[in-house]
Coordinates of C-alpha atoms in Angstrom, one line a residue:
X1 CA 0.0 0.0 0.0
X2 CA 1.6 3.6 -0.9
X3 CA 0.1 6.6 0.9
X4 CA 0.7 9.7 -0.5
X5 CA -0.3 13.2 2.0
X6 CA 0.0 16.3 0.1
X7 CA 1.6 19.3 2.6
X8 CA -1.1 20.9 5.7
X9 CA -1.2 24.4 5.9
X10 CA -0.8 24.5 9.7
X11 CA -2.3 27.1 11.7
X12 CA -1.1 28.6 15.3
X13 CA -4.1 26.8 16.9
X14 CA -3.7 27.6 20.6
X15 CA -3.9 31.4 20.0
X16 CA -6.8 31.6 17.4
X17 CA -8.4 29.8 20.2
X18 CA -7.4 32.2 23.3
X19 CA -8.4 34.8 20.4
X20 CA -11.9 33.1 20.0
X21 CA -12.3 32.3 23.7
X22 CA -11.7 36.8 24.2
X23 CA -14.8 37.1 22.0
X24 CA -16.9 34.5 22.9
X25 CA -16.6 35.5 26.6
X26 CA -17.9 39.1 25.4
X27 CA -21.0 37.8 24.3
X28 CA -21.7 34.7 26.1
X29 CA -23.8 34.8 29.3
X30 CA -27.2 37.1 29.1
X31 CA -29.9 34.8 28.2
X32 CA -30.2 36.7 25.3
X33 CA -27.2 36.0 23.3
X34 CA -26.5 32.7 22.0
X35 CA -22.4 31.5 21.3
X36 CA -21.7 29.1 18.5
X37 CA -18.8 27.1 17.5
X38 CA -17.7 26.1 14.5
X39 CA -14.8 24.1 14.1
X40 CA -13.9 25.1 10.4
X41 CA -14.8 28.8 10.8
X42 CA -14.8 31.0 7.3
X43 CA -17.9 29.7 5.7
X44 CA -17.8 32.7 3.1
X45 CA -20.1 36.0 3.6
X46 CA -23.4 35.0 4.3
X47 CA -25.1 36.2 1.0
X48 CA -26.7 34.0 -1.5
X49 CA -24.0 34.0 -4.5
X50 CA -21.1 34.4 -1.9
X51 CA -21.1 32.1 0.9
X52 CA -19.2 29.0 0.8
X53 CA -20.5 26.3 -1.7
X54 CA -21.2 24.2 1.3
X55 CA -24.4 23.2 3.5
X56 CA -23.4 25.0 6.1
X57 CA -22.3 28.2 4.6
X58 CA -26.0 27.8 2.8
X59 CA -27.5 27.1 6.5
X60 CA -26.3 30.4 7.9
X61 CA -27.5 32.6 5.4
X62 CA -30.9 31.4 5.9
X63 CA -31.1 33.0 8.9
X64 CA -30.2 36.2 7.0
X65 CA -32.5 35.6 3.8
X66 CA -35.7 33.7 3.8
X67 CA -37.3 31.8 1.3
X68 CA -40.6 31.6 -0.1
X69 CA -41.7 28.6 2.0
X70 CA -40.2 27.4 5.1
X71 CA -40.3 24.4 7.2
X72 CA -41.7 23.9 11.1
X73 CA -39.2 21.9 13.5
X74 CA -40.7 18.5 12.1
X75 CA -39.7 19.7 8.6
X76 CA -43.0 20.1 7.0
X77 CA -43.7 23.1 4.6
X78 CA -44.9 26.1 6.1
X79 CA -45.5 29.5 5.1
X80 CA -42.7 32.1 4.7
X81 CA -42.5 34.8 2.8
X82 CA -45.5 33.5 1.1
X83 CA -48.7 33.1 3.3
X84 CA -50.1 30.2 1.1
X85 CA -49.9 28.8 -2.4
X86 CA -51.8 26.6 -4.6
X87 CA -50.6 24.5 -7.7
X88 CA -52.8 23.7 -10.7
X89 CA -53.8 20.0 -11.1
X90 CA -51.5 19.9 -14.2
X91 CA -48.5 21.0 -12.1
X92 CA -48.1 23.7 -14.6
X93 CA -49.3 27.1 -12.8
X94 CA -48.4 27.7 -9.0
X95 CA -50.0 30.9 -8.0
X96 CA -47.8 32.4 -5.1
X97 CA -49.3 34.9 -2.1
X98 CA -46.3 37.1 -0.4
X99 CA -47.2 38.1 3.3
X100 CA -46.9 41.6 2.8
X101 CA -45.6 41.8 6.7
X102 CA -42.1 41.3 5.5
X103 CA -39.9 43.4 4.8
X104 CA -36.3 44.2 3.9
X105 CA -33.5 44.8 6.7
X106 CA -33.5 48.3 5.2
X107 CA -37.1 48.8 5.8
X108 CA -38.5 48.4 2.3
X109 CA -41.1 45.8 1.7
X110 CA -41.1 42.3 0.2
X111 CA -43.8 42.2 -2.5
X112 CA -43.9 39.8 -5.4
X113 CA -41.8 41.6 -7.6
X114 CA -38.7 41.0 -5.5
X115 CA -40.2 37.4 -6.0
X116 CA -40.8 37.6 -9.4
X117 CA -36.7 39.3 -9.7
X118 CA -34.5 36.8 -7.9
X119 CA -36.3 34.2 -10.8
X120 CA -35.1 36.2 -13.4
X121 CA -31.5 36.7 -11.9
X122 CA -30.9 33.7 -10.7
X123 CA -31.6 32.4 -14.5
X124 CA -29.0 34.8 -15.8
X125 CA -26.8 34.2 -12.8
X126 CA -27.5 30.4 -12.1
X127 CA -27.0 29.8 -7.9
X128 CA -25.7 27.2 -6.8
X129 CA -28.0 25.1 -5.1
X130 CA -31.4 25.8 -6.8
X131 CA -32.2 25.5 -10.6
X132 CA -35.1 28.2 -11.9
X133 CA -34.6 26.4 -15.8
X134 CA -37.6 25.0 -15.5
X135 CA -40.0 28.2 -14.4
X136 CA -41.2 29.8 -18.0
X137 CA -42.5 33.0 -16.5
X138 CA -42.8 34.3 -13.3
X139 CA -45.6 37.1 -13.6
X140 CA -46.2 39.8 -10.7
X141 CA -50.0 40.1 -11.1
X142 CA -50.1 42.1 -7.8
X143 CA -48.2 43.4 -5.1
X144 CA -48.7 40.1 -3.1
X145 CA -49.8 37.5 -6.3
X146 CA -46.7 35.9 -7.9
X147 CA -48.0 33.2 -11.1
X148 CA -45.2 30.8 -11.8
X149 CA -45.6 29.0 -15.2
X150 CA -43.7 26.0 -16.0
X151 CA -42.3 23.9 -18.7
X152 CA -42.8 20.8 -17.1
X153 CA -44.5 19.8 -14.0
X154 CA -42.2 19.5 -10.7
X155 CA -42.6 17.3 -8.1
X156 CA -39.9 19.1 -6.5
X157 CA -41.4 22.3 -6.8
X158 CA -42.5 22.9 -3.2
X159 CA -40.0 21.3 -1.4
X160 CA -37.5 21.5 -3.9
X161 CA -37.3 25.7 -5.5
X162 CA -39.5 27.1 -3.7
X163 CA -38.4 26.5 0.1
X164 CA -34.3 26.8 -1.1
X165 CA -34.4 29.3 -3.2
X166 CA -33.5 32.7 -1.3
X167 CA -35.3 35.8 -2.1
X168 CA -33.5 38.7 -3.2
X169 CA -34.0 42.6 -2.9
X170 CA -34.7 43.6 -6.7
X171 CA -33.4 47.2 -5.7
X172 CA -30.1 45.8 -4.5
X173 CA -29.2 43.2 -6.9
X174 CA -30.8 44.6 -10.1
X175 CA -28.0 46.8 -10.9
X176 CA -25.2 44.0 -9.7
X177 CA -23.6 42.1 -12.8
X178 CA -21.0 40.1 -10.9
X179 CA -23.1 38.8 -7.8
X180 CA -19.9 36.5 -7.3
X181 CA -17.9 39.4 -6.6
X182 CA -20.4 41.0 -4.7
X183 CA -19.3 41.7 -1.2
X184 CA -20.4 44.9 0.1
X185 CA -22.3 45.4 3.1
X186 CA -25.9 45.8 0.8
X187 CA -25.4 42.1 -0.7
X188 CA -26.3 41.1 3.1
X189 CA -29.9 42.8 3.1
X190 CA -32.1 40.1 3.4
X191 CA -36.2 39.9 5.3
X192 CA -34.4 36.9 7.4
X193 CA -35.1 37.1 11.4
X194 CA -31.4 37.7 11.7
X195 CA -28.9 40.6 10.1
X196 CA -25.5 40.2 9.4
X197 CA -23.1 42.9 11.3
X198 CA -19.6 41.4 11.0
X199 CA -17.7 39.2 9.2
X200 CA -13.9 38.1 10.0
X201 CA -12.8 35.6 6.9
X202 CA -9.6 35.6 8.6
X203 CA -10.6 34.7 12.0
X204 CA -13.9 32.8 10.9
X205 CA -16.4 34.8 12.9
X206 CA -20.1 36.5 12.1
X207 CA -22.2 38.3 14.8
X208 CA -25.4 38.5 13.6
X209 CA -28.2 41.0 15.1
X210 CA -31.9 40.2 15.4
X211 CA -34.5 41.8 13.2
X212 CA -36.6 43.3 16.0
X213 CA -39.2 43.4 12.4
X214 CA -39.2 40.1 11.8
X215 CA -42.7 39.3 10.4
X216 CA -42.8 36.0 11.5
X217 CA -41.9 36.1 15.0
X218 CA -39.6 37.5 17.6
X219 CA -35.6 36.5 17.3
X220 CA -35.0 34.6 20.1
X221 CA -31.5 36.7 20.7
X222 CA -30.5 39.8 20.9
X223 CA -27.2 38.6 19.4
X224 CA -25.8 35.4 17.9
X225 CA -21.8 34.8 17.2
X226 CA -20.7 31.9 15.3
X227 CA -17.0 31.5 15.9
X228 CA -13.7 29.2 14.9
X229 CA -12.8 26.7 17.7
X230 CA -12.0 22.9 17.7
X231 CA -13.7 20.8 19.6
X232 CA -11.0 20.7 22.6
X233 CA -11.4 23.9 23.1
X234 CA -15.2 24.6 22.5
X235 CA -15.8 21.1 25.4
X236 CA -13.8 23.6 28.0
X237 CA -15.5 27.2 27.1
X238 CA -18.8 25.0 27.3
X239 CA -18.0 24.3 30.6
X240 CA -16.4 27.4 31.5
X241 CA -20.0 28.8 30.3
X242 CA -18.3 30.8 27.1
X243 CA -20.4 29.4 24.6
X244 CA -23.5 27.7 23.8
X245 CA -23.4 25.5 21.4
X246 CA -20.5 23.1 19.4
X247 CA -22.5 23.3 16.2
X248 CA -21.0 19.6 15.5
X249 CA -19.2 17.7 17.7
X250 CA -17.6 14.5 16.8
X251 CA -19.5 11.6 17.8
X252 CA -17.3 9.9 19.9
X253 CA -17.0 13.2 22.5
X254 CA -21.0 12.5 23.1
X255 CA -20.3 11.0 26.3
X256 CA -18.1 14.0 27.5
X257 CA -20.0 16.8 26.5
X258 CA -23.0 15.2 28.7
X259 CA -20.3 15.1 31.4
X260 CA -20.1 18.9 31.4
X261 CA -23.8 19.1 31.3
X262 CA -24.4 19.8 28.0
X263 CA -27.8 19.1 26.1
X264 CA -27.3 16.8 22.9
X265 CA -29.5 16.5 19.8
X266 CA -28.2 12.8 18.0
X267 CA -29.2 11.7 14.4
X268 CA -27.8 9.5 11.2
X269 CA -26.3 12.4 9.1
X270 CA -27.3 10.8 5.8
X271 CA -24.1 11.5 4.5
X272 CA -23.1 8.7 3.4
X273 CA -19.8 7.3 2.7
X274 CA -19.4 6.2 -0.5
X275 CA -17.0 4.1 -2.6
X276 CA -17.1 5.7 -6.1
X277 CA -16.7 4.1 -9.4
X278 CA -14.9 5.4 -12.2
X279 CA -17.7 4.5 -14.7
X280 CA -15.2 5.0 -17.6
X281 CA -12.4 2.8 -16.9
X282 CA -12.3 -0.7 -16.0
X283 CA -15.3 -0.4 -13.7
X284 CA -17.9 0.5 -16.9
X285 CA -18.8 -3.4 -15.9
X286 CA -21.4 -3.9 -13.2
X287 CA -20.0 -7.0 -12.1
X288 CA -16.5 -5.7 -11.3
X289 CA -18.4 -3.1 -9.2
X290 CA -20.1 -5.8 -7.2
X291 CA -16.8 -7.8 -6.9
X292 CA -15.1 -5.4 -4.7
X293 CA -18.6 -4.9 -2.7
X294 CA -18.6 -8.6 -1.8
X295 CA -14.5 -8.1 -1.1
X296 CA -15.0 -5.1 1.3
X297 CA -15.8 -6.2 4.9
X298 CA -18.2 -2.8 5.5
X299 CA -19.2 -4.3 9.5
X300 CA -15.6 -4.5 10.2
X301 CA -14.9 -0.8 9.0
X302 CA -17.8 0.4 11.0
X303 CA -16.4 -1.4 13.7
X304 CA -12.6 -0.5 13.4
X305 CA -13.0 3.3 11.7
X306 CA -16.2 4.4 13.1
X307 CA -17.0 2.6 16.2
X308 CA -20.1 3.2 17.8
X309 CA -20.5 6.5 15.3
X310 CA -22.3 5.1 12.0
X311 CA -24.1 2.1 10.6
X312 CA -23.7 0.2 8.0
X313 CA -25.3 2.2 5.0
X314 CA -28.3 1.0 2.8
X315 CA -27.1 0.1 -0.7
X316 CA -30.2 1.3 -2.6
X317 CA -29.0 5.7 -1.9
X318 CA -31.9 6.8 0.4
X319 CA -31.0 5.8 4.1
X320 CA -33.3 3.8 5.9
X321 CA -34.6 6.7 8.4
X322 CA -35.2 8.9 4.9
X323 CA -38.6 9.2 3.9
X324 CA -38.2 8.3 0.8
X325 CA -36.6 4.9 1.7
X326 CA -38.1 1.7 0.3
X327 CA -39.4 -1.3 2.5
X328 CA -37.9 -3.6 0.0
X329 CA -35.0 -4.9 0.6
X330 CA -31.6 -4.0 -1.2
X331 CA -28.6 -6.3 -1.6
X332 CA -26.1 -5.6 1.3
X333 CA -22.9 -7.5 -0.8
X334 CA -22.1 -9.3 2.8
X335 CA -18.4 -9.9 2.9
X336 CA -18.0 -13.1 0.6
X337 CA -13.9 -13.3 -1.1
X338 CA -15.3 -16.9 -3.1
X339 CA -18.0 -14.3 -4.9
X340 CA -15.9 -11.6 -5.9
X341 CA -13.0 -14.3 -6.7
X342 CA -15.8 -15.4 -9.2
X343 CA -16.9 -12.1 -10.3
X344 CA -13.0 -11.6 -10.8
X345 CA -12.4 -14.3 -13.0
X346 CA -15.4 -14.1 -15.4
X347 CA -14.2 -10.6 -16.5
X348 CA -10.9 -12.3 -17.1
X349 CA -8.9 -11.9 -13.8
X350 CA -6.4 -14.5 -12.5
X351 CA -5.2 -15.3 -9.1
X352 CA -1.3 -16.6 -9.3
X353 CA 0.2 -18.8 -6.6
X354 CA 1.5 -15.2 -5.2
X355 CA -2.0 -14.8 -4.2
X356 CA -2.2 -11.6 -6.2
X357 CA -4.9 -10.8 -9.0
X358 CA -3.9 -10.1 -12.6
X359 CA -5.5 -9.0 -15.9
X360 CA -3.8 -9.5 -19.3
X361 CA -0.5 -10.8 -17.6
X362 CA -0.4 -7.3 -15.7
X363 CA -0.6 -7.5 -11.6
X364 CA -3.7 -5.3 -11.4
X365 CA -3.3 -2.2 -9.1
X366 CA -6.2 0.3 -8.5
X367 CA -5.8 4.1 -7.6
X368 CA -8.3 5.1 -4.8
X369 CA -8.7 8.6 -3.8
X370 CA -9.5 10.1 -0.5
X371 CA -9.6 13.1 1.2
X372 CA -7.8 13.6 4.5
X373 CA -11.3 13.2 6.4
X374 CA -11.7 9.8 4.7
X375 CA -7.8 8.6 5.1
X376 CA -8.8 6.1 7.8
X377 CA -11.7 4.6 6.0
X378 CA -9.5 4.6 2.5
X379 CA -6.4 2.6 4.6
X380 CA -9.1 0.2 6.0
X381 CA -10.2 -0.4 2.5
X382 CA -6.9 -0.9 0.8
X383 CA -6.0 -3.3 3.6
X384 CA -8.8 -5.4 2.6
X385 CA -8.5 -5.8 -1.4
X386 CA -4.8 -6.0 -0.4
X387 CA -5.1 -9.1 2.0
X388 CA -7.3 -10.3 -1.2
X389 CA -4.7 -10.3 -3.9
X390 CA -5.4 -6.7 -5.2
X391 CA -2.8 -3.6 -4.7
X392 CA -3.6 0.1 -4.1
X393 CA -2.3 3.2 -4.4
X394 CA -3.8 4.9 -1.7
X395 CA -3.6 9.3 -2.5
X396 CA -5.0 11.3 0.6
X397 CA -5.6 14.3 -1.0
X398 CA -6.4 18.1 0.1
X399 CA -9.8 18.5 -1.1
X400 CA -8.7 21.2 -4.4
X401 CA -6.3 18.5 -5.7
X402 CA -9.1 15.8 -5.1
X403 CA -12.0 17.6 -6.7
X404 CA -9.0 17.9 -10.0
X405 CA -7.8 14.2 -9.5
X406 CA -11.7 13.1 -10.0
X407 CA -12.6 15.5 -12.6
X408 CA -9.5 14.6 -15.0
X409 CA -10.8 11.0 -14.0
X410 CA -7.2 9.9 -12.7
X411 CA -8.5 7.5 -10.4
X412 CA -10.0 4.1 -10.1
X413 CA -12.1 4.1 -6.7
X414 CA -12.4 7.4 -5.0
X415 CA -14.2 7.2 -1.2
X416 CA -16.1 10.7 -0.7
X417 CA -19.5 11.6 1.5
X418 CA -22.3 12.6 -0.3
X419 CA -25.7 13.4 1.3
X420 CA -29.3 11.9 0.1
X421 CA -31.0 14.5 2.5
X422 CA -33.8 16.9 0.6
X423 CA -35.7 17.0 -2.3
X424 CA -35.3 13.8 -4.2
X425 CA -34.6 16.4 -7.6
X426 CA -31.5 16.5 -6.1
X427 CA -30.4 12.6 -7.6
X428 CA -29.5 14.6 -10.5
X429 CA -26.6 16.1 -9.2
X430 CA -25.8 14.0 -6.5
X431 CA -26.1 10.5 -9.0
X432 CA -25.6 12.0 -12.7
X433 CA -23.5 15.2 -12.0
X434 CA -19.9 15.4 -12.5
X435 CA -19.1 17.6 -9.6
X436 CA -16.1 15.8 -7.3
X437 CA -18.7 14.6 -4.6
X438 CA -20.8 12.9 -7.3
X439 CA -21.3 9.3 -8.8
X440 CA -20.7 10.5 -12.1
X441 CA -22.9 7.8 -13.6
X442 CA -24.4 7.7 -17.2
X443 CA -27.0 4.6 -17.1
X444 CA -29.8 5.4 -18.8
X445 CA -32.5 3.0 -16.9
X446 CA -31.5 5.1 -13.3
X447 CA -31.6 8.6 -15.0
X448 CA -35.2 8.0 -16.6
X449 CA -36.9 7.3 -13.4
X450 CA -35.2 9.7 -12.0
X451 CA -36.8 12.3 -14.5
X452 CA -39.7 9.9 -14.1
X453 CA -40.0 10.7 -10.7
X454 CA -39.5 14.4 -11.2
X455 CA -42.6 15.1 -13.0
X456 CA -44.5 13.0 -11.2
X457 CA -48.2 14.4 -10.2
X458 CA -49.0 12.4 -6.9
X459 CA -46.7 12.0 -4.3
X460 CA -48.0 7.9 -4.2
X461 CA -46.9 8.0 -7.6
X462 CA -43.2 9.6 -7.0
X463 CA -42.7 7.5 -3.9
X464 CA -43.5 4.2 -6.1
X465 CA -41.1 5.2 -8.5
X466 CA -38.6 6.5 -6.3
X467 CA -38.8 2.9 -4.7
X468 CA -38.0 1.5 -7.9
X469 CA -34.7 3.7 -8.2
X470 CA -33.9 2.2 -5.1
X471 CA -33.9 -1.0 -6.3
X472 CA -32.2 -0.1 -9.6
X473 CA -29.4 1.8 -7.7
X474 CA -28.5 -1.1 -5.5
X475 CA -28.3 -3.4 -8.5
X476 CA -26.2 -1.3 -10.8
X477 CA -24.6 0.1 -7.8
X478 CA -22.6 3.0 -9.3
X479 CA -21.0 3.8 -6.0
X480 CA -20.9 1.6 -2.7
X481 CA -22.6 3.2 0.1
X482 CA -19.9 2.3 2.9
X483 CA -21.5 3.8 6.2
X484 CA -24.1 6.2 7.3
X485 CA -22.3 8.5 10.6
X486 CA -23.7 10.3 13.1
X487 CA -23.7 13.9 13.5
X488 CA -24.4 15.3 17.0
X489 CA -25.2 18.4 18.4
X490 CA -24.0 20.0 22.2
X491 CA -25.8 22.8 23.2
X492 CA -26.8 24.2 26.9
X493 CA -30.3 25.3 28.2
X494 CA -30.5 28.4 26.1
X495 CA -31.6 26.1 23.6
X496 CA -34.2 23.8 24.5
X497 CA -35.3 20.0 22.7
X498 CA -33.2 20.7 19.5
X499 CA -33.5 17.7 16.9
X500 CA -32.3 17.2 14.0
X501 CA -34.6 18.3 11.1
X502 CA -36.0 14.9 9.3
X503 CA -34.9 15.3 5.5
X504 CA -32.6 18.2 5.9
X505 CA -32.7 21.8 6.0
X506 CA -34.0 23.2 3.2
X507 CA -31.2 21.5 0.5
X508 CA -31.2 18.9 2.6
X509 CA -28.5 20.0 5.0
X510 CA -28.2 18.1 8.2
X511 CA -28.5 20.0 11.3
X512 CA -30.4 20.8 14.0
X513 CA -29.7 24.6 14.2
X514 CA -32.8 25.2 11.9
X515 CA -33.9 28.7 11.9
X516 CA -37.1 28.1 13.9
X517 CA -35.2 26.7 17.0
X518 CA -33.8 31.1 17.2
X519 CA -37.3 32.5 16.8
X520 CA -39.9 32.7 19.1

């Protein structure tokens, strides 16, 4: 096994922390303020087309921007900055009622053609985690009445566009051609319940102010800083009373964060780990792809990487707490060397007396990839499929070299986590896409039912076909769900009964810092 670790940029830990802890303990206390860690820190400005392309930098801006729809603690739809909405039995109209409450953090009012705007920019200037190609038209046929036409019906519509896509101010943005670049101190006007005041990219910091207008409640603060610390350091400010809440604390530091006295909210992260494929090299074949399933041990990883932090994930995508998860039953590819040995050899493969595997008279030796998150789970791995014959050259990449490494297709396995939380629209990306944290898959079967299910006009009639996917997926199995981790969140009693919100936030990020838990 070679392992290959590009350089760390290493950072003066102790006294970002003593920095951290400074601040914190300026805030922290009053019943009124709430103190949040965040181990990474910098999660980009919290504006739509500028915070970091990651769940959690989208997470954070909600509570600056707010969406049409929104979600009650449980997750279910409900209303936002629309007060109701009705869709046409075609799926091809949705007629749209703004609350005419809300307003602006500069004191101008949301109407529908602020609505009716962000559609319009966000076709010119696509955002990230929504997709507006299939609206038509959005008409403002009154200060409060938005009509959306569409193409094509949506089954994702609802819980899909229309509760992720934040609204913008139309007299802000209209005049803004790069909203990439934009960064001033306007791109941060949202109607959200909470306004950004400062931003440290350097020292990975926001305080954030409530919106004593907030239409849809009182903010439960008077002030909320999200701040860099590791977890060392945010398990002693807990308990030192510093801060409030370790936004996600590694698993196995449950039991001493309930030592200190800390609350925690515990929940599958849907994250899965996956082994990935590269669909156009040797492992175009199906049956290769379930030859090195049946030669992974995936009970022993859990045991040896993950411990008591994950389960053994479902093979068929959707996790077994999801929603959308069949009751059938997908393959699991128990541990079984004599199948994949026969897999092997009817593609062509040969065992020697060395005990190691070879194709063409060439010793067979696979390139997996792995970020530095994954290292342990990518060494367990190789040892495996090493112990059976096969070598591998193990690269433990930062994640800009990975994301080039997959995307050149220099690889052979690659082990990333990829989440099945949300909308089910978002298969598309997450299966099909050829972002670095995708499958990257081309079969035709799996991509029409997941259109299929797209335009579906019952929900009886998605989940059917969804269930079918399932089934599909696990069969063609176009990347190997390894294990499904916890996440957990510590938090004292200025917080009370957090959970984790079933199916996601909004995109379908895990957490249980959902907006509604900071409004009363």
């Amino acid at each position: 096994m070679h392992i290959f670790h590009q350089p760390l940029v290493r950072v003066a830990i102790a006294a970002v922390a003593a920095l951290l802890l400074t601040i914190a303990a300026g805030i922290a206390g009053p019943k009124n303020q709430l103190v949040i860690t965040d181990a990474r820190g910098d999660r980009g400005m919290l504006a739509p087309y500028v915070h970091g392309r990651n769940g959690i930098g989208y997470l954070y801006t909600t509570y600056v921007f707010d969406s049409l729809l929104g979600q009650s603690k449980d997750g279910e739809l409900v209303p936002a900055l629309a007060r109701r909405w009705t869709v046409s039995k075609d799926g091809l109209t949705c007629d749209v009622y703004l609350d005419l409450r809300a307003s602006w953090h500069d004191g101008q009012q949301v109407t529908a053609a602020d609505a009716a705007f962000t559609f319009s920019y966000m076709k010119e200037h696509p955002y990230v985690f929504v997709s507006v190609d299939n609206v038509r038209e959005a008409e403002v046929v009154s200060p409060d009445h938005l009509k959306l036409s569409l193409k094509k019906p949506d089954a994702g519509l609802l819980n899909g566009l229309l509760l992720s896509m934040p609204v913008l101010p139309k007299h802000v943005y209209q005049d803004v051609a790069e909203p990439q670049r934009f960064a001033a101190p306007e791109a941060v006007i949202g109607s959200g319940p909470y306004r950004l005041v400062e931003y440290s990219k350097a020292q990975g910091r926001y305080l954030l102010e409530g919106n004593a207008d907030y239409f849809l409640g009182k903010p439960k603060f008077k002030h909320i800083a999200i701040v860099k610390m590791a977890t060392d350091a945010a398990l002693r400010a807990a308990q030192a009373g510093d801060i409030d809440v370790i936004s996600y604390l590694p698993p196995d530091r449950l039991e001493q964060a309930e030592e200190i006295g800390l609350n925690v909210a515990k929940a599958f992260s849907h994250h899965s780990v996956r082994l990935g494929f590269n669909h156009s090299g040797r492992f175009k074949d199906k049956s290769l792809r379930h030859a090195i399933a049946y030669a992974i041990d995936r009970p022993a990883i859990i045991k040896t990487v993950f411990q008591e932090t994950a389960d053994v994930a479902d093979t068929g995508f959707f996790q077994e707490e999801s929603v959308w998860h069949s009751r059938e039953q997908h393959p699991a590819y128990a541990f079984d060397l004599q199948r994949a040995s026969d897999l092997l050899i009817s593609n062509g493969w040969s065992r020697e007396e060395d005990g190691v595997w070879y194709r063409d008279g060439e010793q067979v030796a696979l390139r997996l990839l792995a970020s530095r998150r994954e290292s342990k789970t990518a060494k367990v791995i190789a040892e495996q499929l090493e112990t059976f014959g096969i070598e591998l050259d193990v690269r433990i990449l930062e994640r800009a070299a990975l994301q080039d490494s997959l995307t050149e297709g220099n690889y052979d396995l690659a082990l990333y986590a990829s989440g099945t939380l949300g909308d089910p629209n978002g298969i598309m990306r997450r299966v099909f896409g050829s972002k670095w944290a995708s499958d990257d898959y081309s079969g035709e079967e799996l991509r029409s039912l997941a259109i299929a299910q797209s335009v579906a006009t019952t929900l009886k009639e998605r989940q059917e076909i969804l269930g079918e996917f399932q089934n599909v997926y696990s069969e063609e199995l176009p990347a190997y769900a390894i294990a499904n981790p916890y996440m957990v969140t510590a938090y004292n009693d200025k917080l009370s009964s957090l959970k984790f919100m079933p199916g996601g936030v909004a995109i379908g990020v895990p957490s249980a810092l959902h907006k509604s838990y900071l409004v009363d």
